[in-house]
Coordinates of C-alpha atoms in Angstrom, one line a residue:
X1 CA 9.2 17.4 -16.9
X2 CA 9.4 13.6 -16.4
X3 CA 10.4 11.7 -19.6
X4 CA 10.7 8.0 -20.5
X5 CA 14.3 7.4 -21.7
X6 CA 14.0 3.7 -22.2
X7 CA 11.8 0.6 -21.6
X8 CA 13.1 -2.9 -21.3
X9 CA 11.0 -6.1 -20.9
X10 CA 12.7 -9.0 -19.3
X11 CA 11.3 -12.6 -19.4
X12 CA 12.9 -15.6 -17.9
X13 CA 13.8 -19.1 -19.1
X14 CA 10.6 -20.9 -20.1
X15 CA 8.5 -17.8 -19.8
X16 CA 7.4 -15.3 -22.4
X17 CA 9.9 -13.3 -24.4
X18 CA 8.1 -9.9 -24.4
X19 CA 8.5 -7.6 -27.3
X20 CA 10.5 -4.4 -26.7
X21 CA 9.3 -1.7 -26.4
X22 CA 5.7 -3.0 -26.7
X23 CA 6.0 -5.5 -23.8
X24 CA 3.2 -7.8 -24.9
X25 CA 1.0 -9.1 -22.1
X26 CA -1.7 -11.3 -23.4
X27 CA -2.8 -15.0 -23.3
X28 CA -0.2 -15.9 -25.9
X29 CA 2.8 -14.6 -24.1
X30 CA 1.9 -14.6 -20.4
X31 CA 0.9 -17.5 -18.2
X32 CA -0.1 -17.7 -14.5
X33 CA 3.2 -19.5 -13.9
X34 CA 5.6 -16.8 -15.3
X35 CA 6.4 -13.2 -14.5
X36 CA 7.7 -10.7 -17.0
X37 CA 9.4 -7.6 -15.6
X38 CA 9.3 -4.2 -17.3
X39 CA 12.1 -1.8 -16.5
X40 CA 11.6 1.9 -17.1
X41 CA 14.3 4.6 -17.1
X42 CA 12.8 8.0 -16.5
X43 CA 14.6 11.3 -16.8
X44 CA 13.6 14.4 -14.8
X45 CA 14.2 17.7 -16.6
X46 CA 12.2 20.0 -14.3
X47 CA 13.1 22.1 -11.3
X48 CA 15.4 20.8 -8.5
X49 CA 14.4 20.5 -4.9
X50 CA 10.8 19.3 -5.6
X51 CA 8.9 16.2 -4.7
X52 CA 6.3 14.6 -6.9
X53 CA 4.1 11.5 -6.9
X54 CA 4.6 8.6 -9.4
X55 CA 1.8 6.1 -9.7
X56 CA 2.4 2.8 -11.5
X57 CA -0.5 0.4 -12.2
X58 CA -0.5 -3.2 -13.6
X59 CA -3.7 -4.0 -15.4
X60 CA -4.9 -5.6 -18.6
X61 CA -4.5 -3.2 -21.5
X62 CA -7.3 -4.9 -23.4
X63 CA -9.8 -5.1 -20.5
X64 CA -8.8 -2.6 -17.7
X65 CA -11.1 -2.5 -14.7
X66 CA -13.0 0.7 -14.1
X67 CA -12.3 2.1 -11.5
X68 CA -8.9 0.7 -10.9
X69 CA -8.7 -1.3 -7.7
X70 CA -6.3 0.0 -5.0
X71 CA -4.2 -3.3 -5.2
X72 CA -3.5 -2.7 -8.9
X73 CA -1.4 0.4 -8.3
X74 CA 1.4 1.6 -6.2
X75 CA 2.3 5.3 -5.6
X76 CA 5.7 6.5 -4.6
X77 CA 7.0 9.9 -3.7
X78 CA 10.1 10.9 -5.6
X79 CA 12.4 13.8 -4.4
X80 CA 14.7 15.6 -6.7
X81 CA 17.8 16.8 -5.0
X82 CA 18.6 20.5 -5.0

């Protein structure tokens, strides 16, 4: 019931210019001195008056750790108004 409506990747002056919607994160586009921000717009089409957990993790796509370390993820509770 949660759908991705859009994805935008935002670099800054002198930092990588990520591709949209792919948002490249590799040694050619990202350095230790720059931060690229990804913005997601999600749309809820399920029932109202519910709460669900949304977990977001930031890891290397080509070499993700297994298991994911706790510091790589953040979990937030989202409440849908009734």
